[in-house]
XYZ file of C-alpha atoms in Angstrom:
731
model
C 21.517 -6.095 6.494
C 18.919 -3.356 6.580
C 20.497 0.056 5.971
C 18.827 3.472 5.725
C 21.042 4.545 2.816
C 22.680 1.813 0.839
C 25.483 3.571 -0.936
C 28.020 6.291 -0.358
C 26.764 8.042 -3.475
C 23.246 8.328 -2.064
C 24.610 9.720 1.194
C 26.793 12.271 -0.614
C 23.990 13.434 -2.872
C 21.657 13.635 0.120
C 23.901 16.180 1.814
C 24.035 18.258 -1.349
C 20.292 18.202 -1.924
C 19.290 18.864 1.676
C 21.873 21.408 2.724
C 23.151 22.960 -0.496
C 21.204 26.182 -0.065
C 17.842 24.446 -0.156
C 15.416 26.944 1.307
C 12.042 26.061 2.690
C 10.466 27.324 -0.510
C 12.679 25.082 -2.619
C 12.016 22.093 -0.432
C 8.305 22.728 -0.698
C 8.462 21.914 -4.390
C 9.817 18.448 -3.635
C 7.996 15.345 -2.419
C 8.250 15.845 1.363
C 11.361 17.949 0.812
C 13.516 15.113 -0.540
C 13.776 13.523 -3.980
C 12.542 9.956 -4.228
C 16.015 8.525 -4.588
C 17.000 10.154 -1.331
C 14.099 8.949 0.768
C 15.257 6.829 3.656
C 13.314 3.924 5.169
C 11.999 6.512 7.640
C 10.394 8.709 4.994
C 6.675 8.991 4.410
C 4.942 7.430 1.473
C 2.983 9.765 -0.755
C -0.353 8.801 0.772
C 0.772 8.280 4.361
C -1.058 9.758 7.294
C 0.718 12.192 9.589
C 1.527 9.548 12.193
C 2.721 6.880 9.773
C 6.476 6.443 9.622
C 8.218 3.894 7.409
C 11.120 2.108 9.009
C 12.585 1.933 12.463
C 10.314 3.011 15.245
C 6.617 3.668 15.465
C 6.790 7.054 17.186
C 5.552 5.933 20.586
C 7.581 6.583 23.708
C 8.823 3.000 24.019
C 9.523 2.731 20.285
C 10.533 6.186 19.033
C 11.366 7.159 15.490
C 15.103 6.680 15.064
C 17.201 9.587 13.784
C 20.674 8.459 12.786
C 21.732 10.562 9.794
C 21.744 14.152 8.597
C 19.198 13.128 5.986
C 16.767 12.066 8.679
C 17.019 15.470 10.347
C 16.545 17.190 6.993
C 13.492 15.078 6.316
C 12.043 15.961 9.719
C 12.523 19.658 8.953
C 10.907 19.332 5.548
C 7.884 17.390 6.775
C 7.220 19.941 9.553
C 7.816 23.004 7.382
C 6.256 21.858 4.122
C 3.661 19.247 5.046
C 2.327 20.710 8.274
C 3.396 17.733 10.389
C 3.598 18.684 14.079
C 4.367 15.215 15.487
C 2.294 15.969 18.544
C 2.588 13.110 21.048
C 5.257 11.505 18.858
C 8.775 10.647 19.959
C 12.145 10.839 18.208
C 15.498 9.478 19.366
C 18.896 10.573 18.089
C 21.227 7.580 18.099
C 24.386 9.078 16.563
C 26.446 12.226 16.644
C 25.477 14.006 13.427
C 27.513 16.493 11.393
C 25.438 18.648 9.058
C 28.557 19.655 7.130
C 31.633 17.588 6.461
C 34.820 18.973 8.073
C 36.410 19.743 4.703
C 33.506 22.091 3.906
C 32.681 23.688 7.247
C 34.229 23.620 10.698
C 33.502 26.275 13.268
C 35.251 26.855 16.544
C 33.853 30.273 17.465
C 37.169 32.129 17.193
C 36.043 34.236 14.237
C 33.046 36.185 15.492
C 31.568 36.465 12.044
C 32.251 33.193 10.317
C 34.388 31.044 12.535
C 36.953 28.878 10.817
C 35.098 28.136 7.590
C 37.830 26.126 5.923
C 35.671 25.264 2.937
C 35.379 28.879 1.875
C 39.085 29.086 1.333
C 38.765 26.169 -1.055
C 35.852 27.789 -2.851
C 33.245 25.596 -1.206
C 29.895 26.710 0.163
C 28.616 25.096 3.381
C 25.240 23.384 3.316
C 22.790 25.758 4.962
C 20.384 24.342 7.495
C 16.631 25.020 7.462
C 15.250 25.033 11.003
C 12.692 22.435 12.098
C 9.512 24.503 12.491
C 9.793 27.619 10.372
C 7.077 29.841 11.892
C 3.941 30.063 14.037
C 2.004 27.897 11.602
C 4.619 25.180 11.243
C 5.752 24.135 14.709
C 7.257 21.051 16.279
C 5.146 19.529 19.066
C 6.840 16.187 19.530
C 9.583 14.949 21.830
C 13.134 14.936 20.499
C 15.583 13.016 22.697
C 19.184 13.625 21.717
C 20.283 10.615 23.721
C 23.432 12.455 24.839
C 24.526 12.919 21.215
C 25.477 16.101 19.416
C 24.596 17.896 16.214
C 27.555 19.766 14.775
C 28.317 21.855 11.734
C 25.012 23.745 11.721
C 25.397 26.640 9.309
C 22.626 29.265 9.113
C 23.248 32.686 7.610
C 19.807 34.228 7.070
C 17.828 37.350 7.856
C 14.576 35.500 8.565
C 13.239 34.989 12.095
C 12.963 31.735 14.052
C 16.410 30.251 13.518
C 18.176 27.399 15.311
C 18.284 23.648 15.003
C 14.566 24.036 15.747
C 12.822 27.223 14.670
C 9.597 27.034 16.641
C 8.834 24.485 19.371
C 5.237 24.495 20.606
C 4.358 22.131 23.460
C 7.274 19.952 22.386
C 10.322 18.743 24.263
C 13.984 18.896 23.262
C 16.309 17.108 25.654
C 19.706 15.464 26.109
C 21.190 17.234 23.094
C 24.440 19.040 22.332
C 24.945 21.752 19.688
C 28.620 22.164 18.822
C 30.826 23.891 16.251
C 27.911 25.715 14.655
C 27.221 29.167 13.247
C 23.596 30.296 13.558
C 22.604 33.735 12.301
C 19.095 35.063 11.784
C 16.750 37.962 12.369
C 14.612 37.889 15.503
C 14.230 34.925 17.862
C 17.419 32.993 17.254
C 18.713 30.250 19.558
C 21.221 27.432 19.488
C 18.538 24.820 20.179
C 15.353 26.735 19.287
C 14.380 30.186 18.054
C 11.178 30.059 20.112
C 10.475 27.587 22.897
C 6.929 27.110 24.148
C 7.678 23.640 25.390
C 10.652 22.232 27.264
C 14.377 22.353 26.620
C 16.234 20.207 29.127
C 19.699 18.739 29.590
C 21.099 20.509 26.533
C 24.400 22.239 25.927
C 26.273 24.151 23.251
C 29.936 24.948 22.728
C 32.386 26.302 20.162
C 29.767 28.170 18.236
C 28.094 31.482 17.618
C 24.439 32.462 17.838
C 23.750 35.893 16.444
C 20.878 38.033 15.208
C 18.875 41.143 15.954
C 16.310 40.743 18.747
C 15.781 37.940 21.282
C 18.974 35.984 20.848
C 19.976 33.170 23.254
C 22.466 30.338 23.517
C 19.623 27.841 24.085
C 16.494 29.743 22.984
C 15.888 33.196 21.542
C 12.483 33.484 23.201
C 11.220 31.217 25.982
C 7.600 30.780 27.037
C 8.147 27.329 28.428
C 10.858 25.658 30.472
C 14.607 25.710 29.968
C 16.403 23.633 32.592
C 19.726 21.917 33.223
C 21.408 23.582 30.252
C 24.842 25.056 29.554
C 26.057 27.473 26.913
C 29.743 27.655 26.049
C 29.408 29.544 22.782
C 29.345 33.158 21.652
C 25.979 34.955 21.775
C 25.518 38.295 20.014
C 22.528 40.460 19.183
C 21.014 43.927 19.048
C 18.520 43.624 21.890
C 17.371 41.093 24.464
C 20.489 38.950 24.320
C 21.198 36.209 26.879
C 23.682 33.415 27.333
C 20.802 30.963 27.821
C 17.623 32.833 26.740
C 17.204 36.190 24.957
C 13.749 37.020 26.295
C 12.220 34.898 29.046
C 8.503 34.653 29.738
C 8.720 31.183 31.221
C 11.059 29.276 33.538
C 14.838 29.121 33.361
C 16.427 26.982 36.066
C 19.703 25.203 36.780
C 21.480 26.720 33.792
C 24.824 28.433 33.280
C 26.816 30.329 30.675
C 30.594 30.310 30.219
C 31.133 32.304 26.999
C 30.744 35.896 25.862
C 27.389 37.638 25.499
C 27.343 40.910 23.583
C 24.602 43.398 22.666
C 23.752 47.073 22.702
C 20.848 46.674 25.096
C 19.192 44.250 27.537
C 22.119 41.911 27.612
C 22.542 39.325 30.373
C 24.745 36.370 31.176
C 21.720 34.067 31.518
C 18.735 36.030 30.129
C 18.620 39.382 28.339
C 15.085 40.338 29.325
C 13.161 38.588 32.101
C 9.527 39.617 31.673
C 6.898 39.707 34.376
C 5.871 36.098 33.690
C 9.479 34.961 33.788
C 11.345 33.066 36.496
C 15.102 32.567 36.641
C 16.508 30.397 39.428
C 19.641 28.479 40.376
C 21.644 29.842 37.459
C 25.080 31.374 37.079
C 27.316 33.072 34.549
C 31.092 33.263 34.290
C 31.223 34.557 30.720
C 31.806 38.165 29.761
C 28.665 40.254 29.283
C 29.196 43.406 27.265
C 26.759 46.199 26.506
C 27.669 48.226 23.448
C 24.816 50.766 23.362
C 24.209 54.023 25.158
C 21.073 52.743 26.839
C 22.500 49.339 27.726
C 20.966 47.260 30.408
C 23.697 44.778 31.188
C 23.595 42.185 33.931
C 25.730 39.272 34.987
C 22.582 37.155 35.076
C 19.762 39.301 33.615
C 20.140 42.401 31.484
C 16.847 43.680 32.778
C 14.194 42.139 34.991
C 10.736 43.501 34.199
C 8.816 42.447 37.300
C 9.902 38.844 36.869
C 11.508 36.614 39.506
C 15.224 35.977 39.836
C 16.374 33.799 42.726
C 19.568 32.075 43.826
C 21.485 33.226 40.766
C 25.141 34.241 40.605
C 27.730 35.672 38.261
C 31.474 36.089 38.321
C 32.420 39.524 39.523
C 33.672 41.893 36.859
C 32.222 40.003 33.925
C 29.360 42.447 33.202
C 30.499 45.731 31.637
C 28.829 48.742 30.092
C 25.751 48.581 32.274
C 24.502 47.408 35.659
C 27.007 45.171 37.446
C 26.944 44.389 41.141
C 23.726 46.321 41.634
C 22.047 44.090 39.086
C 18.329 43.630 39.787
C 18.531 44.999 43.237
C 20.849 42.258 44.454
C 18.654 39.385 43.310
C 21.654 38.083 41.364
C 24.741 37.976 43.465
C 28.243 38.757 42.317
C 30.872 36.241 43.481
C 34.603 36.271 43.333
C 36.420 33.578 41.457
C 37.194 31.778 44.696
C 33.611 32.034 45.884
C 32.364 30.791 42.548
C 34.446 27.637 43.016
C 33.139 27.035 46.530
C 30.028 24.906 46.981
C 29.121 26.821 50.125
C 28.466 29.929 48.044
C 25.372 28.248 46.603
C 23.365 27.653 49.761
C 20.034 26.696 48.218
C 21.365 24.595 45.359
C 21.021 20.831 45.137
C 24.536 19.404 45.130
C 23.242 15.872 45.546
C 21.367 15.243 42.320
C 21.735 18.397 40.206
C 25.046 20.180 40.748
C 28.605 19.172 41.531
C 31.992 20.771 41.997
C 34.216 17.801 41.387
C 37.655 19.373 41.662
C 38.418 19.009 37.961
C 41.400 21.338 37.354
C 40.103 22.109 33.867
C 36.807 23.393 35.244
C 36.487 24.196 38.917
C 33.072 25.858 38.833
C 29.721 24.139 39.449
C 28.695 21.658 36.785
C 25.448 19.887 36.100
C 25.557 16.173 36.752
C 23.435 15.553 33.703
C 25.990 17.275 31.443
C 29.127 15.779 32.925
C 30.950 13.228 30.877
C 30.507 9.815 32.461
C 32.857 7.222 31.010
C 31.633 3.835 29.874
C 32.985 0.982 31.984
C 31.479 -2.012 30.177
C 29.056 -3.161 27.524
C 26.958 -6.319 27.645
C 24.790 -8.018 25.049
C 21.319 -8.769 26.344
C 19.821 -11.543 24.201
C 16.214 -12.474 24.654
C 17.098 -16.160 24.457
C 19.950 -18.200 25.825
C 20.618 -19.506 22.338
C 20.090 -17.460 19.208
C 19.316 -19.596 16.177
C 18.299 -17.975 12.918
C 16.939 -19.600 9.815
C 17.187 -18.790 6.146
C 13.458 -18.576 5.416
C 11.548 -17.764 8.583
C 12.945 -16.134 11.703
C 15.680 -14.700 9.549
C 16.533 -11.810 11.861
C 17.220 -11.123 15.504
C 17.778 -7.733 17.066
C 20.328 -7.743 19.842
C 20.207 -5.210 22.624
C 23.178 -3.996 24.594
C 23.505 -2.640 28.093
C 26.007 0.167 28.675
C 27.376 0.589 32.167
C 27.029 2.805 33.985
C 23.499 3.646 32.980
C 24.272 7.377 33.065
C 27.286 7.127 30.773
C 27.585 10.195 28.590
C 28.332 8.468 25.323
C 26.287 5.312 24.932
C 27.083 4.927 21.270
C 27.843 1.372 20.188
C 28.690 -0.438 16.983
C 27.904 -3.983 15.979
C 29.966 -6.343 13.870
C 29.947 -9.939 12.669
C 32.843 -12.365 12.457
C 31.454 -13.665 9.170
C 29.083 -11.496 7.154
C 28.592 -14.397 4.740
C 26.873 -16.342 7.521
C 25.177 -13.624 9.561
C 25.288 -9.931 8.764
C 24.545 -7.284 11.362
C 23.517 -3.658 11.054
C 26.296 -1.785 12.763
C 23.910 0.724 14.289
C 20.762 -1.177 15.203
C 22.171 -4.609 16.088
C 19.772 -6.303 13.693
C 21.283 -9.640 12.682
C 20.207 -11.203 9.383
C 20.789 -14.827 8.429
C 22.767 -15.257 5.189
C 23.951 -18.875 5.007
C 24.247 -21.886 7.337
C 26.995 -21.771 9.902
C 28.065 -19.983 13.051
C 29.092 -16.354 13.419
C 30.161 -14.311 16.408
C 28.391 -10.995 16.874
C 30.440 -8.314 18.605
C 29.216 -5.094 20.176
C 31.750 -2.343 20.787
C 31.256 0.693 23.007
C 32.600 3.748 21.166
C 33.641 5.239 24.482
C 36.420 3.054 25.826
C 36.274 0.352 23.166
C 34.693 -2.221 25.495
C 33.261 -5.271 23.740
C 31.018 -8.234 24.290
C 30.314 -11.145 21.972
C 27.499 -13.560 21.290
C 27.385 -16.567 19.033
C 24.659 -16.874 16.442
C 23.822 -20.093 14.625
C 22.226 -19.987 11.193
C 20.367 -23.027 9.913
C 18.220 -23.975 7.006
C 14.561 -24.252 7.870
C 13.364 -27.816 8.381
C 11.188 -29.124 5.575
C 9.350 -31.071 8.249
C 7.496 -27.823 8.840
C 6.102 -27.790 5.318
C 2.332 -27.797 4.995
C 1.249 -29.901 2.026
C -2.266 -29.575 0.709
C -4.259 -32.806 0.640
C -3.655 -34.805 -2.509
C -6.888 -36.249 -3.948
C -7.118 -39.965 -4.654
C -5.983 -41.031 -8.082
C -7.265 -43.961 -10.184
C -4.817 -46.589 -11.349
C -3.584 -45.867 -14.880
C -0.930 -48.502 -15.381
C 1.822 -45.866 -15.333
C 3.497 -43.666 -12.729
C 1.163 -41.162 -11.134
C 2.845 -37.891 -10.174
C 0.296 -35.412 -8.876
C 1.406 -31.810 -8.415
C 1.596 -30.694 -4.790
C 1.147 -27.286 -3.192
C 3.644 -26.635 -0.426
C 3.495 -23.821 2.107
C 5.716 -22.724 4.935
C 3.604 -20.678 7.264
C 1.493 -18.470 5.037
C 3.992 -18.439 2.180
C 3.517 -20.661 -0.860
C 6.848 -22.187 -1.838
C 8.242 -22.711 -5.323
C 9.143 -26.073 -6.847
C 12.851 -26.424 -7.669
C 13.562 -23.199 -5.808
C 12.541 -24.216 -2.312
C 11.956 -27.943 -2.729
C 12.018 -30.928 -5.049
C 9.468 -33.745 -5.264
C 9.989 -37.500 -5.585
C 7.448 -40.337 -5.782
C 7.508 -43.977 -4.667
C 4.890 -46.764 -4.811
C 3.058 -44.579 -7.268
C 2.053 -47.129 -9.931
C -0.083 -49.846 -8.355
C -3.239 -49.411 -6.348
C -2.584 -48.664 -2.712
C -0.802 -45.927 -0.760
C 1.690 -43.864 -2.748
C 4.391 -41.739 -1.128
C 5.446 -38.210 -2.057
C 8.818 -37.111 -0.680
C 9.254 -33.324 -0.599
C 12.919 -32.457 -0.090
C 13.925 -28.975 1.043
C 16.622 -27.215 -0.962
C 18.475 -23.903 -0.748
C 16.944 -22.341 2.396
C 15.437 -25.640 3.543
C 16.720 -29.067 4.463
C 15.365 -32.548 5.250
C 12.183 -34.122 3.944
C 8.452 -33.894 4.314
C 6.438 -37.032 3.553
C 2.940 -36.905 2.114
C 0.732 -39.714 0.857
C -2.077 -40.227 -1.560
C -4.182 -43.245 -2.490
C -4.246 -44.941 -5.867
C -7.609 -46.654 -6.190
C -8.382 -49.664 -8.385
C -9.404 -48.921 -11.933
C -12.762 -50.219 -13.079
C -12.770 -53.413 -15.130
C -15.445 -51.777 -17.236
C -12.644 -49.908 -18.989
C -11.016 -53.152 -20.158
C -10.580 -53.688 -23.862
C -11.333 -57.357 -24.681
C -10.144 -59.069 -27.866
C -9.866 -62.566 -29.343
C -13.410 -63.882 -28.897
C -14.860 -65.731 -31.947
C -18.349 -67.076 -32.464
C -17.921 -70.888 -32.271
C -20.249 -73.533 -33.644
C -22.303 -75.585 -31.347
C -20.556 -78.721 -30.135
C -22.658 -79.764 -27.217
C -19.782 -78.984 -24.902
C -18.829 -75.794 -23.006
C -17.195 -73.115 -25.035
C -14.422 -71.290 -23.073
C -12.697 -69.070 -25.561
C -9.387 -67.501 -24.564
C -9.715 -63.718 -24.285
C -7.145 -60.963 -24.628
C -7.570 -58.122 -22.122
C -5.925 -54.715 -22.396
C -5.983 -51.577 -20.245
C -4.821 -48.271 -21.671
C -3.191 -50.200 -24.494
C -1.246 -52.527 -22.209
C -1.936 -56.271 -22.183
C -3.062 -57.544 -18.806
C -2.220 -60.875 -17.218
C -4.788 -63.519 -16.338
C -4.680 -64.376 -12.661
C -2.821 -61.159 -11.787
C -5.032 -58.481 -13.226
C -8.248 -60.396 -13.886
C -10.103 -63.689 -13.806
C -12.482 -65.112 -16.435
C -15.827 -66.862 -16.028
C -18.437 -68.080 -18.552
C -22.214 -68.329 -18.601
C -24.647 -69.895 -21.143
C -21.696 -71.240 -23.048
C -22.989 -74.669 -24.204
C -26.125 -74.294 -26.248
C -26.701 -72.352 -29.371
C -27.321 -68.714 -28.602
C -25.630 -65.866 -26.740
C -22.914 -66.853 -24.297
C -21.305 -64.473 -21.764
C -17.696 -64.006 -20.716
C -17.405 -62.334 -17.291
C -14.001 -60.687 -16.690
C -13.467 -59.743 -13.034
C -10.761 -57.212 -12.091
C -8.277 -58.161 -9.370
C -5.125 -56.493 -8.080
C -5.183 -52.993 -9.537
C -8.713 -53.429 -10.839
C -12.189 -53.808 -9.436
C -15.607 -54.646 -10.818
C -16.437 -56.728 -13.861
C -16.645 -56.452 -17.579
C -19.087 -58.711 -19.463
C -18.698 -59.488 -23.139
C -20.787 -61.892 -25.241
C -20.248 -64.301 -28.072
C -22.615 -66.466 -30.123
C -22.634 -70.270 -30.235
C -23.612 -70.933 -33.836
C -25.620 -73.876 -35.249
C -24.027 -76.446 -37.693
C -25.468 -75.695 -41.100
C -25.982 -78.351 -43.809
C -23.423 -78.591 -46.512
C -25.108 -81.339 -48.592
C -28.153 -83.601 -48.691
C -28.192 -86.832 -50.735
C -31.341 -88.867 -51.628
C -30.862 -92.598 -51.488
C -32.224 -93.151 -55.079
C -31.794 -90.881 -57.989
C -34.587 -92.588 -60.018
C -37.643 -94.679 -59.320
C -39.936 -96.608 -61.652
C -43.280 -97.403 -60.148
C -46.516 -98.989 -61.264
C -49.435 -96.815 -60.491
C -50.635 -97.199 -56.936
C -47.306 -98.684 -55.933
C -45.225 -97.054 -53.125
C -41.559 -96.690 -52.345
C -39.727 -94.971 -49.508
C -36.824 -92.671 -50.161
C -34.231 -91.676 -47.581
C -31.802 -88.775 -47.508
C -28.467 -88.197 -45.771
C -27.509 -84.699 -44.485
C -23.880 -83.768 -44.358
C -22.287 -83.144 -42.061
C -23.891 -85.680 -39.943
C -24.221 -83.347 -36.941
C -25.945 -80.594 -38.776
C -28.136 -78.811 -36.334
C -31.283 -78.908 -38.458
C -32.039 -82.577 -39.258
C -35.548 -81.884 -40.529
C -35.965 -82.940 -44.203
C -38.727 -81.455 -46.310
C -40.029 -83.689 -49.157
C -41.732 -82.212 -52.205
C -43.252 -83.636 -55.405
C -43.234 -81.764 -58.665
C -46.467 -83.481 -59.862
C -48.742 -85.022 -57.358
C -50.868 -86.564 -60.173
C -47.912 -88.742 -60.951
C -46.480 -89.275 -57.492
C -46.896 -87.925 -54.003
C -44.431 -87.972 -51.143
C -45.052 -87.690 -47.411
C -42.862 -86.226 -44.644
C -41.072 -89.512 -44.204
C -40.063 -89.799 -47.845
C -42.751 -92.354 -48.807
C -43.545 -92.009 -52.499
C -46.929 -93.140 -53.834
C -47.463 -93.547 -57.586
C -50.749 -91.895 -58.530
C -50.740 -91.760 -62.255
C -48.842 -92.441 -65.398
C -46.020 -90.003 -66.050
C -42.833 -88.574 -64.562
C -42.459 -86.518 -61.368
C -39.479 -85.130 -59.456
C -39.218 -85.785 -55.750
C -37.053 -83.186 -53.937
C -35.492 -83.513 -50.457
C -34.736 -80.127 -48.805
C -32.866 -79.213 -45.587
C -32.973 -75.556 -44.434
C -30.338 -73.456 -42.601
C -31.180 -72.725 -39.009
C -31.894 -69.091 -39.797
C -33.714 -69.986 -43.018
C -31.199 -68.048 -44.963
C -30.343 -70.899 -47.297
C -31.153 -74.530 -48.198
C -29.499 -77.658 -49.451
C -31.490 -80.106 -51.722
C -31.343 -83.240 -53.819
C -33.851 -84.879 -56.282
C -35.162 -88.241 -57.421
C -36.955 -88.778 -60.748
C -40.029 -91.018 -60.459
C -41.530 -92.676 -63.524
C -45.044 -94.232 -63.128
C -46.512 -96.785 -65.564
C -49.971 -98.517 -65.804
C -50.790 -102.224 -66.096
C -53.050 -103.401 -69.072
C -55.993 -103.774 -66.828
C -55.325 -100.303 -65.365
C -55.064 -98.919 -68.873
C -58.465 -100.486 -69.931
C -60.093 -99.121 -66.814
C -58.561 -95.683 -67.298
C -59.666 -95.628 -70.937
C -63.229 -96.682 -70.167
C -63.427 -94.198 -67.402
C -62.294 -91.513 -69.779
C -64.986 -92.249 -72.308
C -67.619 -92.640 -69.606
C -66.846 -89.188 -68.358
C -66.812 -87.787 -71.831
C -70.223 -89.281 -72.765
C -71.701 -88.191 -69.511
C -70.521 -84.704 -70.065
C -72.089 -84.831 -73.606
C -75.499 -85.858 -72.271
C -75.344 -83.265 -69.585
C -74.859 -80.633 -72.242
C -77.950 -81.821 -74.276
C -79.977 -81.983 -71.112
C -79.268 -78.383 -70.481
C -80.344 -77.528 -73.955
């Protein structure tokens, strides 16, 4: 519930600070006249412009600033007096009867001419003294203040300064529909119950059970009037030294349809309606039944006007015998007529008055004289709630408030004050003054409006619900790539323009959020929300290129396809063949590089290619068929060799001879004896990459026949002799 002042302590301290002798000078030292802890929702911020008002109302005619407490009035006075605010073209509305002093401190009934019944003084208490709204010519009120038929009571002013009243100086402003009761207002010059000086309009106002007193220009409504005072009544004591009137002290404007019922006293220029009516002044359709007493030797005393200085007085009347000490029946050359008590109670005595819309004599035994319709008490007969909708449903997050309006009948009822209440403040609270309903918790509550006058009531049911999470706005969730585990992306959730808080406004759950495909996010409203909001995001297939492949060895050539079993992992988890991937092979028969092609399926896409080598079969051993050979020179023999294993890839045998003069060997292992001696025949097989060999040997012994020996010997000597002769030939 929105309240202007949230605690009794704040309210109590506010009265003390504002009214406890706080002069305009003292208030000027404060921030807008009030301490920060006292500022109501209607106070100005430190950097506000003159037409900026925090809280209820915007100051326009259809949405006026709302005045509902004494603190609000005090703030208005301070902002006009200390900050230069005039509130020109701004509107205020009083919505409550306001007491500026509590009854145990100050009550005034006008019986004591000087102080009234100031009960607080007997108890040693000092009343809070009011500082008028608009303290002088430079600080004036120019707005419109509508009292709404309410009253301000307990005004206590006991000063010597000029411009005293609820308002000090009103310039081009309007004060209307306001009552001033049980107040004591004392000042220097220009003192009035409503305003010290009026240069605007005072209309439909009244005062009773009070005293207005001062030196010069003292009036029940206004001390000095340059504007309009109409449809007003004074029923309080008015006293002064000069220019004293029941309605206006000195009139330079218009006074119409007004009357006075209480005593008016002054030594000079004292009148039942106006004290002095200047040449610019007009007084019409007014009357006085209160006593008018002149106390000075030069008194000008009149039942209506003390003295008329070339002004206009028309259709005005006073009760015969009420003006003493000065002019009576001869007042203003007969322009104000004296009537007997019987005549004063007879409508026919007021020939030019409007008894249709303005005046009435209703036969009330308590008051048989003419009364103003606008000031008569009109009783309330009913009150009705006027909702804007047939059904009022509030929510806990948005649309949390609803302001009810009420219609008082009749429309011209005097007291239109109402109070609001709720059957269950834990479900829906309501501001008792404004009718603003605030949702608190789910359920149903009955809102009741009560007319203060007569106690009439009307009710309306309000339903409070949690806001539907279906109205959540969820930001788009980007696609995610399959990880093998649960994917739980964070989500941003808004309701309207407000970003909500996880675990305060909602919780989040996930389904179908592991495998590739569409995953679901369920956002469930909590606390102020209910129901679910569904959002989705896509899990895309992971790339097979991220596979980790294990288990592939480099096999030896077999002549058949090699299809090694592979182990495939993703993020450390072993995948399943046929579910997560398939396997294909290329170039997997012959020696060389073979390829394994792993293709992602299911949660995977794309391929991963790994290679392995098909290795040749290397020789382990080679064995020559003969370990020794004995040959006769020029004989031949063929050796053979066996490579183990039999399927060794390289079957090429290399044959070598250690001494070709003894024996030679060809590529097929054929040994030819070439000379006497011993030679070693070696068979070699190389590894495919030439990194190693395997070998075996055969020892060959070659002998000569006798004939071969003779020939060899002869040939030796022949060569030797020949060489000898060649040497001598050279010589």
